[in-house]
Coordinates of C-alpha atoms and ligand atoms in Angstrom, one line a residue:
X248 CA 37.2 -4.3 -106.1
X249 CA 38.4 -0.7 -107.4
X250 CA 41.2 -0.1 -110.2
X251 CA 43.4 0.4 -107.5
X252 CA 43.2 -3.3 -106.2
X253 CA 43.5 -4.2 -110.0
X254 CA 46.7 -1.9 -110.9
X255 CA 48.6 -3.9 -107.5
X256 CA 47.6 -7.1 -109.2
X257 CA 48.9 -6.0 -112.5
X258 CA 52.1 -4.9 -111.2
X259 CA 53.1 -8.0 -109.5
X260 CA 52.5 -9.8 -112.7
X261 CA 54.8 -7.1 -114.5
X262 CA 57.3 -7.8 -111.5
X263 CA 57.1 -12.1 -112.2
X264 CA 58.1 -11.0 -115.8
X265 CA 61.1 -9.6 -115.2
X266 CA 63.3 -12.7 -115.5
X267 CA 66.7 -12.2 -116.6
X268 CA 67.1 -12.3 -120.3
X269 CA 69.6 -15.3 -121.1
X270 CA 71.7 -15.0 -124.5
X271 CA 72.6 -17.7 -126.5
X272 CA 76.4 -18.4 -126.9
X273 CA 77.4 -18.9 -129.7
X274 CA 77.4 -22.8 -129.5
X275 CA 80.2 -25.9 -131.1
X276 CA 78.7 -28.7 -133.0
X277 CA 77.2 -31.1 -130.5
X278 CA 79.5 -33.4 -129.0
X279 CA 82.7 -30.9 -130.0
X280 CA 84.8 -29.0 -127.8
X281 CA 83.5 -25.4 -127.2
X282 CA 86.4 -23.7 -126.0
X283 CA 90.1 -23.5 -126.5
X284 CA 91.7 -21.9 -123.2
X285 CA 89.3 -19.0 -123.1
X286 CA 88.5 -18.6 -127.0
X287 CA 85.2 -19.8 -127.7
X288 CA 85.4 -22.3 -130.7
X289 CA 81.8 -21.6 -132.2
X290 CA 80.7 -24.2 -135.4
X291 CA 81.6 -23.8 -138.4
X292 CA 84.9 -23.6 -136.8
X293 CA 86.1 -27.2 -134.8
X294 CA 88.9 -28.4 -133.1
X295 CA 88.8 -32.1 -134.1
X296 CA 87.4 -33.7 -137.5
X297 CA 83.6 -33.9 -137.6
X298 CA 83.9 -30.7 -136.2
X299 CA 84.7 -27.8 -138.7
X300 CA 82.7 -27.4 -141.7
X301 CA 86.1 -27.4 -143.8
X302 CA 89.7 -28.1 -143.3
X303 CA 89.7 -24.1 -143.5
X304 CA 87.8 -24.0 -140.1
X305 CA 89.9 -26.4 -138.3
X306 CA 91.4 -24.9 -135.0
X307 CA 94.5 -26.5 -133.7
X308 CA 94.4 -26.3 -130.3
X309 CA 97.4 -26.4 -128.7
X310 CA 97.5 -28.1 -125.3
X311 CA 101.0 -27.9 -124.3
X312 CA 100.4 -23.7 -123.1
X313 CA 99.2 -23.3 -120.4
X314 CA 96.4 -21.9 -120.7
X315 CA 95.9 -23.5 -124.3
X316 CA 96.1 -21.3 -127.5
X317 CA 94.1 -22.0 -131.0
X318 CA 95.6 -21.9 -134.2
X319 CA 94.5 -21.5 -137.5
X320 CA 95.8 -24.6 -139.4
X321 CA 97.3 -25.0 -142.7
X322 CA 98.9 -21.9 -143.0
X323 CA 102.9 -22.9 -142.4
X324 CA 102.8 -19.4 -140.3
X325 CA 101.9 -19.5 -136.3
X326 CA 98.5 -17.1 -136.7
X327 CA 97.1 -17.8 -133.0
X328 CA 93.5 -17.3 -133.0
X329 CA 92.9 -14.8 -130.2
X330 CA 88.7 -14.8 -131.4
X331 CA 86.4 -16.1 -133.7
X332 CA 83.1 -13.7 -134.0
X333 CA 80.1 -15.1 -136.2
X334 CA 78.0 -11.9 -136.3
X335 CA 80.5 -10.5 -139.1
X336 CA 82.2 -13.5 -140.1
X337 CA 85.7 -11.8 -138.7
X338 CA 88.4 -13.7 -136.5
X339 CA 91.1 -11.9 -134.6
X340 CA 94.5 -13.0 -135.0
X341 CA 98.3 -12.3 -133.8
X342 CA 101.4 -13.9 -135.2
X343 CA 105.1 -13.8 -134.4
X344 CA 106.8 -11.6 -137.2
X345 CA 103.6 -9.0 -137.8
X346 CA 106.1 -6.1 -137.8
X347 CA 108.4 -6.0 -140.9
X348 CA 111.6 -4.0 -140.5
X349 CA 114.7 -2.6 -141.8
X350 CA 117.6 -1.4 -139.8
X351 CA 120.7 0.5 -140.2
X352 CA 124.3 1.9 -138.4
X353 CA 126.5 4.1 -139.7
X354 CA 128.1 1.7 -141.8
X355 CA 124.5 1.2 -144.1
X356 CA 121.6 -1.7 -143.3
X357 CA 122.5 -4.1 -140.0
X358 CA 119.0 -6.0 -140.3
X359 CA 116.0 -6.7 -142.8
X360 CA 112.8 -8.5 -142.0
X361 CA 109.2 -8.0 -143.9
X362 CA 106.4 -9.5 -142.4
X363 CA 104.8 -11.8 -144.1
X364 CA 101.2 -13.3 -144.0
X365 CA 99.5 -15.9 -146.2
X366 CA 96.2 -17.5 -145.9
X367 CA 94.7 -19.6 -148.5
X368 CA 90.9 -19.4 -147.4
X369 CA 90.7 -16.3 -145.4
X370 CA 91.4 -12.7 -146.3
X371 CA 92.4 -9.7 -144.2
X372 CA 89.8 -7.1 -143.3
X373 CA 90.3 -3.8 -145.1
X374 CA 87.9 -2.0 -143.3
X375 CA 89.2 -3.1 -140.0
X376 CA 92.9 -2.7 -139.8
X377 CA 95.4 -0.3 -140.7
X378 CA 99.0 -0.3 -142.4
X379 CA 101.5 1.9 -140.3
X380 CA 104.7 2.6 -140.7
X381 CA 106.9 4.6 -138.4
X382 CA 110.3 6.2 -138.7
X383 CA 112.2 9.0 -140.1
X384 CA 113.5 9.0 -143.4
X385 CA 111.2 5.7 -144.0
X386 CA 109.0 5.0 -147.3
X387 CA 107.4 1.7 -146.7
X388 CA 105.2 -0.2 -149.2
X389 CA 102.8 -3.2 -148.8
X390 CA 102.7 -5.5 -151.7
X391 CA 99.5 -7.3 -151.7
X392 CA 97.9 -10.5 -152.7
X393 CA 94.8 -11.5 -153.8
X394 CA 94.8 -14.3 -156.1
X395 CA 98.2 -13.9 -158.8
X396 CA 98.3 -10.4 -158.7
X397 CA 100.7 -8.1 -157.2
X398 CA 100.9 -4.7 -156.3
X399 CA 101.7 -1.8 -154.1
X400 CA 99.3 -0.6 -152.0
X401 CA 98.6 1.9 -149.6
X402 CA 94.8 1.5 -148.9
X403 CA 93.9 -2.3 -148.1
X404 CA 92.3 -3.9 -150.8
X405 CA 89.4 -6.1 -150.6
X406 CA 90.0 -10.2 -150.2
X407 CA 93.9 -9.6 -149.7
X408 CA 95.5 -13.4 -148.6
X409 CA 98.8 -12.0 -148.8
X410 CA 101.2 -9.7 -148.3
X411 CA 104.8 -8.4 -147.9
X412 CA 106.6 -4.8 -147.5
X413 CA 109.0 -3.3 -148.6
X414 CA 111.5 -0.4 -147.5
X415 CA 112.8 2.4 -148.9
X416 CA 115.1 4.9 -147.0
X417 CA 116.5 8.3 -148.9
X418 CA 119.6 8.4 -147.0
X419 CA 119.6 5.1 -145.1
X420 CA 118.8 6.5 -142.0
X421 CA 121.9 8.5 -142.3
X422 CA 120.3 12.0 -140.4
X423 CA 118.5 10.1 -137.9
X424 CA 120.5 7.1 -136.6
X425 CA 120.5 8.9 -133.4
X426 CA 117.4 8.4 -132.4
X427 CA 115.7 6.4 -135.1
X428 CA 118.0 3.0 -136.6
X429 CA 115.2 1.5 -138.1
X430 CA 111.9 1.7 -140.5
X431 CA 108.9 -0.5 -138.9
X432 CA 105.8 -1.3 -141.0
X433 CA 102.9 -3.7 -139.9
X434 CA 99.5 -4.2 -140.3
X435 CA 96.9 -3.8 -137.4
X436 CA 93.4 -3.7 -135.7
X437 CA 92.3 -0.2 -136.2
X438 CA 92.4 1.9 -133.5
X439 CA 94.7 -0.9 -131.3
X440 CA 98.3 0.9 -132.1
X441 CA 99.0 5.1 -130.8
X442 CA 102.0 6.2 -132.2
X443 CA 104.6 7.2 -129.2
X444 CA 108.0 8.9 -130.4
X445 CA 109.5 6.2 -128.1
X446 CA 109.0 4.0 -130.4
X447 CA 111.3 5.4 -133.4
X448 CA 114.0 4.8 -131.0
X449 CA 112.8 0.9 -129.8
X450 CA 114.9 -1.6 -131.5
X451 CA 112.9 -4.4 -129.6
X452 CA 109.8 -3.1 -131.5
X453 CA 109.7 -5.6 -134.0
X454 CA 109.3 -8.5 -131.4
X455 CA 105.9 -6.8 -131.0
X456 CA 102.5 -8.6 -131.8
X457 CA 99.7 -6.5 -133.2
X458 CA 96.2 -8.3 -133.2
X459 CA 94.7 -7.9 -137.1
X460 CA 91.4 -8.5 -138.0
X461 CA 90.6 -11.5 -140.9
X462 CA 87.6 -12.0 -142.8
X463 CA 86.0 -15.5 -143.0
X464 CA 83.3 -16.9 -144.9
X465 CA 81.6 -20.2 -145.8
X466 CA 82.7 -21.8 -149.4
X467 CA 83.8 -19.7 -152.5
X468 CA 79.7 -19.1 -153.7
X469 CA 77.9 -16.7 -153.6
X470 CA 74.5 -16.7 -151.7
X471 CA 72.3 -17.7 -154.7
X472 CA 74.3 -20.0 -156.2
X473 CA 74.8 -21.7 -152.5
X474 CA 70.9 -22.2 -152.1
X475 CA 71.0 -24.1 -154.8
X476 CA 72.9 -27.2 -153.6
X477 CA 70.9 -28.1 -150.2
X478 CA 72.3 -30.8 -149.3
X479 CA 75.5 -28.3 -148.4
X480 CA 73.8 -25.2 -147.4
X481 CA 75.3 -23.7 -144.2
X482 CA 72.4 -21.3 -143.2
X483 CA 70.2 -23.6 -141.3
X484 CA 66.7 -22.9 -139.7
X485 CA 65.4 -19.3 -139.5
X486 CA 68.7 -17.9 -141.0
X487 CA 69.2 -15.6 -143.9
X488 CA 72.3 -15.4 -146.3
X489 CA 74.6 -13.0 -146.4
X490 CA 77.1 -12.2 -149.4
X491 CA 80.1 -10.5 -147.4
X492 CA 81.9 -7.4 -149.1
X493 CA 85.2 -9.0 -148.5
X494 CA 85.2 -11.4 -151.0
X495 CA 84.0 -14.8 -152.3
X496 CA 82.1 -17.0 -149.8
X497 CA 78.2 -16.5 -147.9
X498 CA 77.8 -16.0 -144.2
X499 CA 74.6 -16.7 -142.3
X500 CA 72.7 -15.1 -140.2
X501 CA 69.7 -15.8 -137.6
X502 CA 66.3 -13.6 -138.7
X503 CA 64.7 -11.1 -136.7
X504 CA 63.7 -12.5 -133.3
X505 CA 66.3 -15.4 -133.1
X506 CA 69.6 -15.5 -131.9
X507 CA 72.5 -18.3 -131.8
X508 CA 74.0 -20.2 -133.7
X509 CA 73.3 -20.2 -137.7
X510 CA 75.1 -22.8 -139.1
X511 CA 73.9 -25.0 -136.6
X512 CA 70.5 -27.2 -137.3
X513 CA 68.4 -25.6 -135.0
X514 CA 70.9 -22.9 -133.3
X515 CA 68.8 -20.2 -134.3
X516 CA 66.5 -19.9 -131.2
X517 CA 63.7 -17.8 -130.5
X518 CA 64.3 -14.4 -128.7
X519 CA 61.9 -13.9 -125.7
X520 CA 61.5 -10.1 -126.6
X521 CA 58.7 -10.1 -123.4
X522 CA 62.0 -10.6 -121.3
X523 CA 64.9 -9.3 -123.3
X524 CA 63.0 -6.3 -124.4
X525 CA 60.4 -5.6 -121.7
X526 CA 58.7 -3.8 -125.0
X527 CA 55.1 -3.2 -123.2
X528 CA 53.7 -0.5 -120.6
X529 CA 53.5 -1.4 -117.1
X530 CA 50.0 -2.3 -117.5
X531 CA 50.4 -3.9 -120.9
X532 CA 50.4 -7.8 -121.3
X533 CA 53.1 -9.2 -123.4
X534 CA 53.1 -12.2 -125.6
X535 CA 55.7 -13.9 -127.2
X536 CA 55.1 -15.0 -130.6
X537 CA 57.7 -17.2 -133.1
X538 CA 60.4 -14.3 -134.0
X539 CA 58.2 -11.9 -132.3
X540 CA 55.6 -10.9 -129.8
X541 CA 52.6 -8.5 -129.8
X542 CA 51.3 -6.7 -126.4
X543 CA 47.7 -6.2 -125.4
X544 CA 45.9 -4.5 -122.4
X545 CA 43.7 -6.0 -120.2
X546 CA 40.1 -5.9 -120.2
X547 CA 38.5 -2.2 -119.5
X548 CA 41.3 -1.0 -121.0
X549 CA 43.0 0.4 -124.0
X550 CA 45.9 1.0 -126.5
X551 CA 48.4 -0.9 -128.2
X552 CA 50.4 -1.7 -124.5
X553 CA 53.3 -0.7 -125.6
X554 CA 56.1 0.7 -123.5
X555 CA 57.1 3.7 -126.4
X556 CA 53.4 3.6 -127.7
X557 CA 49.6 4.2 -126.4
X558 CA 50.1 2.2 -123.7
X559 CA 47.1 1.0 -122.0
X560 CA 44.7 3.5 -120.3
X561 CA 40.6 3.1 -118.8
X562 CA 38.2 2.9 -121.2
X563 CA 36.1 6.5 -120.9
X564 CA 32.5 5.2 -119.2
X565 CA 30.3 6.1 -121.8
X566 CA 27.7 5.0 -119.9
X567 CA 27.0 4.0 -115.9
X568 CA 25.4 0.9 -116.8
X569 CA 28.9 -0.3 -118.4
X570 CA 30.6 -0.4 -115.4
X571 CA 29.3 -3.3 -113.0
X572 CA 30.1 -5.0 -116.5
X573 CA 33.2 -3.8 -116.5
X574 CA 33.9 -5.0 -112.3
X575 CA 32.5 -8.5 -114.0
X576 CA 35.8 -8.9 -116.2
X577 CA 37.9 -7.2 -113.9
X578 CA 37.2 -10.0 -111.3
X579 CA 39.1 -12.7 -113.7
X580 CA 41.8 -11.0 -112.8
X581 CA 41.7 -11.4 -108.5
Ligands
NAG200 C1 91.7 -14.7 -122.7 O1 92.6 -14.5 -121.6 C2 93.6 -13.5 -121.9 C3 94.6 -13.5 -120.8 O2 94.2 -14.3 -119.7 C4 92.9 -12.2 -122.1 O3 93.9 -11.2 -122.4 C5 92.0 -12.3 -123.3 O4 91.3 -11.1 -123.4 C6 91.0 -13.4 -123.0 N1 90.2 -13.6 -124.3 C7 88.9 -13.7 -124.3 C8 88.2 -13.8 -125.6 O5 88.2 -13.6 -123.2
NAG201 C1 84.9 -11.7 -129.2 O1 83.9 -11.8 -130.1 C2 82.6 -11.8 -129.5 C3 81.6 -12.2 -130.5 O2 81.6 -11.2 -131.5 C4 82.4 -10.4 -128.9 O3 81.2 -10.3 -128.3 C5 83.5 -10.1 -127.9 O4 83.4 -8.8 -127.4 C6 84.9 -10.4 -128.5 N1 85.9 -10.3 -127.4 C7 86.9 -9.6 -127.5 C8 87.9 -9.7 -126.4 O5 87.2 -8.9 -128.5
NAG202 C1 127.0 -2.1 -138.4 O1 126.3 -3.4 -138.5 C2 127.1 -4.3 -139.1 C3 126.3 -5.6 -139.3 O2 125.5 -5.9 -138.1 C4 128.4 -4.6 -138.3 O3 129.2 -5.6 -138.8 C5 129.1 -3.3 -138.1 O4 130.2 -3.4 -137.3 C6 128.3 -2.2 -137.6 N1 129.0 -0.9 -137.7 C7 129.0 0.0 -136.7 C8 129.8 1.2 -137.0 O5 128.5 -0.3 -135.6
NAG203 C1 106.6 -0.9 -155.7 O1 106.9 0.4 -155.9 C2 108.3 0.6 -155.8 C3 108.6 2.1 -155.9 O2 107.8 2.7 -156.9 C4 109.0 -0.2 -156.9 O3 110.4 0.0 -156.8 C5 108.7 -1.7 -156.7 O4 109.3 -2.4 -157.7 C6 107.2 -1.9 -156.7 N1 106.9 -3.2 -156.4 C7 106.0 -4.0 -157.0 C8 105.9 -5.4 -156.5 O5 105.3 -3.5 -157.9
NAG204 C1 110.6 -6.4 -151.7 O1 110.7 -7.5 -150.8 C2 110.9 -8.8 -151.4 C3 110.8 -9.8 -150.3 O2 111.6 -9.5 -149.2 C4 112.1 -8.8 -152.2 O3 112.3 -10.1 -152.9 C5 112.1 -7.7 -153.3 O4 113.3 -7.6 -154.0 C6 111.8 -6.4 -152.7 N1 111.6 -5.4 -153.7 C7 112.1 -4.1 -153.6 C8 111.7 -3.2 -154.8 O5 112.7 -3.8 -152.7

């Protein structure tokens, strides 16, 4: 047998590797329901006691739409839970009254709303949404919450559970009823809402929902001081703490070379990096180690196997008498 008989019988075995990577979804608690309509309901968040890992992360979900919709629980306000992501500890959310607004006729101010939102556990991402107001003649101002304090705002502060807005018009819309009765002002998703002039003119525009982007986390501690009560530690197996930038609170997440589900005893699961990863050269052999894998060549051959490395190439024949050596440990391989 020449190296050409052994580089056919390496490449089948490279072919029998190339089994489709399966990822883990993100799983429920065992025995609790894993989705709500189409929203997966991954733990710590539940839909029935036993389920969530605090009142906080209890999703209502509501059977009587069809298709169902979650809720977030507790909060007096309708904030439908449109996802729940635990690889940044963020949920998306919509609710009914997200745009604030203040109209006007010729006669002065026909209608006033401000949006209002209020969460006791979860705050709203700064990073990830934006406050917009539209209209002509329209000064708008966010007052925000985070614990007792008040203020106005224009950037989005850090661990905000509240907020209102306010209006302010210079000459109540006087110059631009025409085209533009009202001042809107909500909070959204970055990148979700384009400004269209149609809109100054849309009277129905504050029956519009706007996702927003919340921030979750486990608890009020901080990582350190979390690790020190086991008995209620979230992170479980091969996870690592996380203390978020948003606020109080720890989120968990698997190590290098797992995936799954954190909070979850045992949801962090190996990653086959041999099949997710294909990370070795054609003729390299790839082994898959606990949060890892290494790759090898065969016999006669050398380098480190990997794909983006050395890869594996003959041995230079020093000397003839190597080589029936060589065919020896070759034949394992027929
Ligand atoms: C759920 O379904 C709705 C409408 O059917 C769709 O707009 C939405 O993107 C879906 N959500 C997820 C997380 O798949
Ligand atoms: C929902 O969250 C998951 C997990 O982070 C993400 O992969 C997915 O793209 C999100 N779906 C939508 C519709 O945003
Ligand atoms: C302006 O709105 C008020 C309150 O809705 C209404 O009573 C009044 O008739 C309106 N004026 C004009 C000129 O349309
Ligand atoms: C916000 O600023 C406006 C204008 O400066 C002021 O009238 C209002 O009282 C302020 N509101 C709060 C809650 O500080
Ligand atoms: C801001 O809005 C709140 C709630 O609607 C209201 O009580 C308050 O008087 C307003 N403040 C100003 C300065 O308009």
């Amino acid at each position: 047998m020449g190296f050409g008989g052994l580089f056919k019988e390496l490449a089948v075995f490279a072919v029998m590797v190339t089994i489709m990577a399966t990822s883990v979804a993100a799983q429920p608690k065992p025995g609790c329901q894993s989705h709500c309509g189409n929203i997966s309901i991954p733990y710590p968040f539940g839909t029935s006691n036993g389920c969530y890992i605090s009142r906080d992360f209890f999703i209502n979900c509501d059977t009587s739409f069809n298709p169902p919709k979650a809720f977030l629980s507790d909060t007096g306000l309708e904030l439908q839970v449109l996802n729940i992501s635990l690889d940044d500890g963020s949920l998306r959310i919509q609710y009914h009254r997200s745009v604030g607004y203040d109209c006007y006729n010729s006669s002065g101010p026909t209608s006033y709303d401000t949006s209002v939102f209020l969460h006791r556990k979860f705050s709203i991402s700064y990073s990830r949404n934006k406050f917009t107001a539209i209209g002509c003649d329209t000064i708008a101002y966010i007052n925000g919450f985070s614990g007792p304090d008040s203020s106005n705002i224009t950037a989005i502060p850090r661990g905000m559970q509240a907020y209102f807005f306010n209006f302010t018009t210079l000459q109540s819309h006087s110059t631009v009823l025409r085209f533009n009765p009202c001042s809107y002002g909500f909070l959204v998703e970055d990148g979700v809402y384009t400004f269209s002039t149609s809109d100054l003119s849309n009277i129905d525009f504050n029956k519009r929902k706007y996702p927003l982007i919340l921030d979750w986390a486990i608890g009020d501690q901080t990582c350190e001081e979390a690790k020190m009560d086991p008995k209620n530690y979230a992170c479980k197996q091969n996870s690592a703490c996380i203390d978020p930038e948003s606020g109080p609170g720890y989120l968990c997440k698997c190590n290098d070379g797992f995936q799954g589900n954190p909070y979850l005893s045992n949801g962090c699961q190996d990653i086959n990096e041999c099949e997710a990863l294909k990370p070795c050269n054609e003729f390299g052999i790839c082994h898959n180690t606990l949060g890892s894998y290494y790759c090898t060549c065969p016999e006669g051959f050398e380098g480190d196997g990997r794909k983006y490395g050395t890869g594996c190439s003959p041995k230079p024949k020093a000397h003839r008498e190597s080589f029936p050596i060589l065919l020896v440990a070759l034949g394992w391989y027929t």
